[in-house]
Each structure stands twice: as structure tokens, then as C-alpha cells.
XYZ file of C-alpha atoms in Angstrom:
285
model
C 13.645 -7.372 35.497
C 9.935 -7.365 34.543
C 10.073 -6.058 30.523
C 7.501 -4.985 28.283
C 6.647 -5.636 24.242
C 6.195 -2.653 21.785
C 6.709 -1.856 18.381
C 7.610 1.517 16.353
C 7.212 1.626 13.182
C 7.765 5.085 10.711
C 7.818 6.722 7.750
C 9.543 9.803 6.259
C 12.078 11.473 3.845
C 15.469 9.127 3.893
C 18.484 11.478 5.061
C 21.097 10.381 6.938
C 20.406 10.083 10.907
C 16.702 8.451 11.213
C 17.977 5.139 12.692
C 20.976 6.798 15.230
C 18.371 9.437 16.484
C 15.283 6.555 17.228
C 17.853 3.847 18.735
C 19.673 6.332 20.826
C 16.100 7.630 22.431
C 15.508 3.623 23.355
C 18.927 2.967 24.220
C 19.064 5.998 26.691
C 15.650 4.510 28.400
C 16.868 0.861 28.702
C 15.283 -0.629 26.245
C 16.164 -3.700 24.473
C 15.953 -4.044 20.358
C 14.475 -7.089 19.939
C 13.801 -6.985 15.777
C 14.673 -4.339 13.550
C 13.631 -4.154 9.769
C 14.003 -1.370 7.549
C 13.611 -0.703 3.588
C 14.296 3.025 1.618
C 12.013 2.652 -1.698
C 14.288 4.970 -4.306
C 11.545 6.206 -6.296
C 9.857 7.911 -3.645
C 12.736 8.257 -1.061
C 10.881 7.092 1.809
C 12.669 5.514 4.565
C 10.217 2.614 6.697
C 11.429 1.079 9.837
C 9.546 -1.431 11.981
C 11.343 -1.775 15.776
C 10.128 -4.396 18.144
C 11.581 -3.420 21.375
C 11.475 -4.337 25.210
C 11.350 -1.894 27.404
C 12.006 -1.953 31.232
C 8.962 -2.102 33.980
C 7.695 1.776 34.897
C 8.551 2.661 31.221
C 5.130 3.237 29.350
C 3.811 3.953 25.921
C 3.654 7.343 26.898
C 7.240 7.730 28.284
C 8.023 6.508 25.062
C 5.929 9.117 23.010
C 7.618 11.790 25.136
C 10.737 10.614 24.618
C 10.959 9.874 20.755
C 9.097 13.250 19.906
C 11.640 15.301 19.263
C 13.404 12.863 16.352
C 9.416 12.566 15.458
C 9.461 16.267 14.608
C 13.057 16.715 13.364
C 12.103 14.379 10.572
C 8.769 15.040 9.890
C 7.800 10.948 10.682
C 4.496 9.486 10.197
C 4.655 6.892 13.425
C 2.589 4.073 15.359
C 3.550 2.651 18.731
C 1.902 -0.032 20.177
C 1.637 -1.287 23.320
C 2.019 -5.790 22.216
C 0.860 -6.569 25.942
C -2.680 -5.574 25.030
C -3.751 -8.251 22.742
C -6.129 -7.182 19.658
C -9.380 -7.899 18.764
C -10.754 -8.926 15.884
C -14.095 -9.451 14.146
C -14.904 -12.867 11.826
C -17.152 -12.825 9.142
C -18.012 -15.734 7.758
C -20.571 -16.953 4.978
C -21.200 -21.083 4.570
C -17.683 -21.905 3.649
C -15.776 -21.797 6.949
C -12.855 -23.425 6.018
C -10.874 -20.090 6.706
C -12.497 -19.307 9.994
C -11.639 -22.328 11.333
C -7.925 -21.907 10.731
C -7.990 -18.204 11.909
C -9.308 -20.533 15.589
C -7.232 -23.070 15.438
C -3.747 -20.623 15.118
C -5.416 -18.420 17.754
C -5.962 -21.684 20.221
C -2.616 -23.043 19.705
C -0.879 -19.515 20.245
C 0.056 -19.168 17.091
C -1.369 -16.529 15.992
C -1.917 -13.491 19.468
C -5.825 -12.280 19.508
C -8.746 -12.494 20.952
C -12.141 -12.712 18.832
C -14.879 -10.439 20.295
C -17.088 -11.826 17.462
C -18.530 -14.132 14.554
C -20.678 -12.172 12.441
C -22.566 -14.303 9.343
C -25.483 -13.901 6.539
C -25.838 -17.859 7.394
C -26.434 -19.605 10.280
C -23.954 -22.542 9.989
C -21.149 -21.303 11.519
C -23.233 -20.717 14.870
C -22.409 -23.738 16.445
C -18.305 -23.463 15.696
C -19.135 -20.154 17.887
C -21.092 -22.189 20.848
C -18.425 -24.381 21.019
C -15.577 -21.270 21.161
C -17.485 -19.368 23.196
C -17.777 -16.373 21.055
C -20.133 -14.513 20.228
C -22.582 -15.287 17.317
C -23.916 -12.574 15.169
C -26.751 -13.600 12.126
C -27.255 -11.019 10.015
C -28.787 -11.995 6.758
C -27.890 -9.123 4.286
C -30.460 -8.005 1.245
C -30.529 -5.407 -1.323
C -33.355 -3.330 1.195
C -31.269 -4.410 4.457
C -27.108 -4.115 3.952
C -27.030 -0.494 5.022
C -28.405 -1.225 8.175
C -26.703 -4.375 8.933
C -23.671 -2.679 7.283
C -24.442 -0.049 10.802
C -25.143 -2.538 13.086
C -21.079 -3.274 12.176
C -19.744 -0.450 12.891
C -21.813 -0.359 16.080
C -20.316 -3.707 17.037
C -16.280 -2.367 15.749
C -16.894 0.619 18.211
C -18.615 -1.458 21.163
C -16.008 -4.490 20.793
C -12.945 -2.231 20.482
C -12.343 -4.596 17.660
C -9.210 -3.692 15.799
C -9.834 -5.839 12.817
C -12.550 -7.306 10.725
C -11.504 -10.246 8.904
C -13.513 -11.721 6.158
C -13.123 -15.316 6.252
C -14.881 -15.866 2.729
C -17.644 -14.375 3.854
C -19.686 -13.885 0.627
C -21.031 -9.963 0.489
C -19.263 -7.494 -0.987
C -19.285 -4.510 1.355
C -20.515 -0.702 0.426
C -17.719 1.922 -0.221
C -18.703 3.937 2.627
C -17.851 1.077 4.569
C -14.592 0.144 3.152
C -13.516 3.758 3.538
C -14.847 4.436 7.101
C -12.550 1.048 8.000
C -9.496 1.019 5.250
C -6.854 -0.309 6.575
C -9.218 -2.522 9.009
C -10.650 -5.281 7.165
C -8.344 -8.130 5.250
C -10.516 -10.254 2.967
C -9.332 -13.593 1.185
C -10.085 -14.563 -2.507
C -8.873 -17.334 -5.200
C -6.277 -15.926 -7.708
C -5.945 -17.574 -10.889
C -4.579 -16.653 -14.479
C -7.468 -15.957 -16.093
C -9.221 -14.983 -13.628
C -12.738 -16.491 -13.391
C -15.543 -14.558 -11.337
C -18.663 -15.815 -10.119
C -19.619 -19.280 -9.017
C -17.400 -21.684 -8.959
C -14.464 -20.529 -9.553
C -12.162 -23.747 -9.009
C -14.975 -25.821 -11.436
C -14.131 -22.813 -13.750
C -10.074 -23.257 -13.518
C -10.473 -27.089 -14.235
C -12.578 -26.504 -17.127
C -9.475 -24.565 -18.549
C -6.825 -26.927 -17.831
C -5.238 -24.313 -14.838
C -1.557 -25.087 -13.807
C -1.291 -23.074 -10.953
C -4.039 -21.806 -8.525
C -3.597 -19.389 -5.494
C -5.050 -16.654 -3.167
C -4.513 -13.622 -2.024
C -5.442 -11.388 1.424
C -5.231 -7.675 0.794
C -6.961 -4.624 2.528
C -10.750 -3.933 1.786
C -11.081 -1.160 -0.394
C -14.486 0.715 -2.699
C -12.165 -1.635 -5.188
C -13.249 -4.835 -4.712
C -10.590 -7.249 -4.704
C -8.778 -4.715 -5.571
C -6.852 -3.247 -2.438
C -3.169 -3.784 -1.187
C -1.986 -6.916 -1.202
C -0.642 -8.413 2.004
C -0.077 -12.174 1.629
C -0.291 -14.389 -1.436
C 0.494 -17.692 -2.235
C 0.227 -20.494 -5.108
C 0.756 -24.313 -5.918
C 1.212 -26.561 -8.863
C -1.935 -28.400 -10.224
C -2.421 -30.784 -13.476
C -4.606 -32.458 -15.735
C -4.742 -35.607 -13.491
C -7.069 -33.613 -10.251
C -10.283 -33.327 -10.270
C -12.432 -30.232 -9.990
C -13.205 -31.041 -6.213
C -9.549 -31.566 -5.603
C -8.836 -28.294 -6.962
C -11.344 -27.115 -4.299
C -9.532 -28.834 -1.426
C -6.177 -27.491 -2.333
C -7.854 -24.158 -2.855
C -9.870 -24.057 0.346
C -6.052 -24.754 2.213
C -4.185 -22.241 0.605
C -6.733 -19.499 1.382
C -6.580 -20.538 4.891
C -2.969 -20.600 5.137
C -2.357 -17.040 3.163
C -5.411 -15.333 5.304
C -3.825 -16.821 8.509
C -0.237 -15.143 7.308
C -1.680 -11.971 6.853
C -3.773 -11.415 9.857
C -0.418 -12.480 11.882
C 1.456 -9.617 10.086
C -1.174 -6.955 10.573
C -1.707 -8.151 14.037
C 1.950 -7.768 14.999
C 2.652 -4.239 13.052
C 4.254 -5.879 10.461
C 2.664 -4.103 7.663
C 2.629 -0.456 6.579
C 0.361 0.585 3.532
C 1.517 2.903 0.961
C -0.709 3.948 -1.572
C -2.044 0.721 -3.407
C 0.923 -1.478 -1.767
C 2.411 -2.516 1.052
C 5.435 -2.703 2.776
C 5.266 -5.976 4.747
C 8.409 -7.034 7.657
C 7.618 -10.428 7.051
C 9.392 -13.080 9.238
């Protein structure tokens, strides 16, 4: 029998009966519970549940809708269902560094990572090429103080005409307006360096060598009018010492961005992660 992907995920007061009253709706339709997660935060008693299901052939996401509505409303859930047959598309945007995009191609090539990329969008012309060669897309928009509105619209245009889900920025090197990041939160994942102290501007891994760093890192968290400042998704870190170099702190650097921004696109891609407030609950795997 020919069976197809979703996933559920919900929010709501924690009482007793959420789980029985969701399973039993997918149970009593033939579907088959293929991952379940679930966490209950204390503070704020809220119950979160991801469900990736499989669901039998002539079963759709609107059977599904109809079906789960009434334990919807009897618990007052805040809900997403998506249909994982219909694969998502996303938006790079890249600056000269592409050390990040490239990954985000590779995963996607190798099936790694399930997505299609309706576009490369950069303030540079480097990366045009990479695109040629992928046959995507290639989108130069060099940004300035009198231009980033408009090429900040000529985005959105390309989000609504793309269908784009995401817009991943792949170190590209412009901080966006906070119109922008509001009229997309929860839309764009960006990648940056972490270090303790933290060291802005140019250069950053020259910076952390100067200072004799032991550990360096980066994070991928949601856009917000915050900078680098919205909820985390994905971090990660590694050991360094006195005996690298400043351009081997680079290289390390330059992977571990790629691997966390990889991560988190994955997760967001496949429903993993729910934002609440300045966090984020993520099902990892």
C-alpha cells in the first residue's frame, strides 16, 4: 500500500489526554507513527509534540485537518501539518565567502539534506558561476545605504514568486532591515562565529588568535530586528591552542559554520523546530 509522509506538530496547556486524543484520530485513519517526540516545559506548562506519521493513499492533508479538529479545539492547540511529499524551497544568500553555500549544495545533491533551491541571491558576483554550474538561478544585487530598501523588495517579490519557504543566509554579509526580519521571522536562519569574548567586525578569527582563544564555534538562529540575536537553533564548538595559526583558525571556523548551518536548515526543513519566545524547542535526531 502506497503511503504518504506528514508531520504534526502542537502546542498547548499540558493536562492529561493530548497524546491519547491525537494518536487515536491517526490510528482510527490508518496511519502509521513513524517518530514521536514530545517535551512539557514546567515553568510555563506547555506541552509540544512533533508526530511524523504515514498515512495510507486517498488520505490527504485535509482529511487529516478534518479529522484532528475536534482534539484541536478541545485543547485549545496551536498546530502545523505538513504535507513532507512536497519538498521546500529555499532561498541562498551568499556574500564572497561561500564556504557555507557550498555545503548547503553538496547535502542537498547527495540527499542529505530534502530541498530544492529556487535561488542564489548575492551583493557579489563570485558565487555566479557555483549557480551556472547548479543550474539555479543567480540573483546580483549589490546593496547600498540609498538602495537596500529596494533590493530588500525585490526579496520579498522573489519569496512570494518562488514559493520559497526559507531564506538562508549563508554568510552573506548585510545585515537586513527590521521590517524585513519581522515580515519573514521565523523564515530566515543566518550563521555567525561565536566566541568568548566575542569580537565584532573584521576578522573575527585574526581577532580570537590575537587573544589566545581555546574554543571557537558558531551558531544558526532565526533572523530577528536583533541582530544575531534571535533563537538559537544549532550550535557547535571545537578545541583550539596556542600552536594554530590565525588562518587555521579560519579553516576550522569556516567548517564548523557549514556543518551547524547545514544542521539547522535540516531541522527547520523537516518540522523539527518550534519557536517559543526567544528559544526553541528543537526534536533533534
Amino acid at each position: 500500500m502506497s503511503m504518504k509522509s506528514f508531520v504534526f506538530t502542537l502546542s498547548c496547556e499540558d493536562r492529561p489526554g493530548i497524546v491519547a486524543a491525537v494518536t487515536t484520530e491517526l490510528a482510527d485513519m490508518g496511519a502509521n507513527i513513524a517518530e514521536s517526540d514530545q517535551f512539557w516545559d514546567q515553568v510555563s506548562n506547555r506541552f509540544f509534540m512533533r508526530i511524523a506519521f504515514l498515512a495510507p493513499e486517498g488520505v490527504t492533508r485535509d482529511t487529516i485537518s478534518r479529522a484532528l479538529a475536534p482534539a484541536i479545539a478541545r485543547f485549545d492547540m496551536k498546530t502545523e501539518l505538513t504535507d513532507q511529499s512536497q519538498r521546500k524551497k529555499i532561498i541562498i544568500m551568499v556574500s564572497k565567502f561561500d564556504h557555507a553555500m557550498l555545503h548547503l549544495l553538496y547535502q542537498i545533491r547527495v540527499g542529505w539534506m530534502d530541498a530544492d533551491v529556487a535561488a542564489i541571491v548575492s551583493n557579489h558576483e563570485d558565487s555566479r558561476r557555483t549557480a551556472e554550474i547548479e543550474g539555479i538561478p543567480f540573483h546580483y544585487w549589490p546593496v547600498n545605504k540609498e538602495n537596500k530598501a529596494q533590493q530588500e523588495e525585490k526579496l520579498l517579490a522573489l519569496v512570494k514568486e518562488t514559493g520559497a519557504d526559507l531564506v538562508i543566509l549563508a554568510r552573506y554579509m548585510q545585515v537586513l532591515s527590521d521590517s524585513l526580519s519581522k515580515r519573514l521571522f521565523g523564515k530566515v536562519i543566518n550563521i555567525h562565529h561565536s566566541f568568548l569574548p566575542s569580537f565584532k567586525g573584521a576578522r573575527p578569527y585574526h581577532q580570537a588568535h590575537e587573544r589566545g582563544v581555546k574554543m571557537i564555534g558558531a551558531t544558526a538562529h532565526y533572523v530577528t530586528a536583533d541582530l544575531d540575536e534571535g533563537p538559537i537553533i544549532e550550535q557547535d564548538a571545537e578545541r583550539v591552542n596556542h600552536s594554530l595559526s590565525a588562518n587555521d583558525f579560519v579553516a576550522r571556523g569556516r567548517d564548523i559554520e557549514s556543518r551547524v548551518l547545514a544542521r539547522a536548515v535540516k531541522f527547520h526543513l523537516e518540522n523539527r523546530v518550534m519557536i517559543v519566545g526567544n528559544k526553541t524547542i528543537v526534536f533533534a535526531r
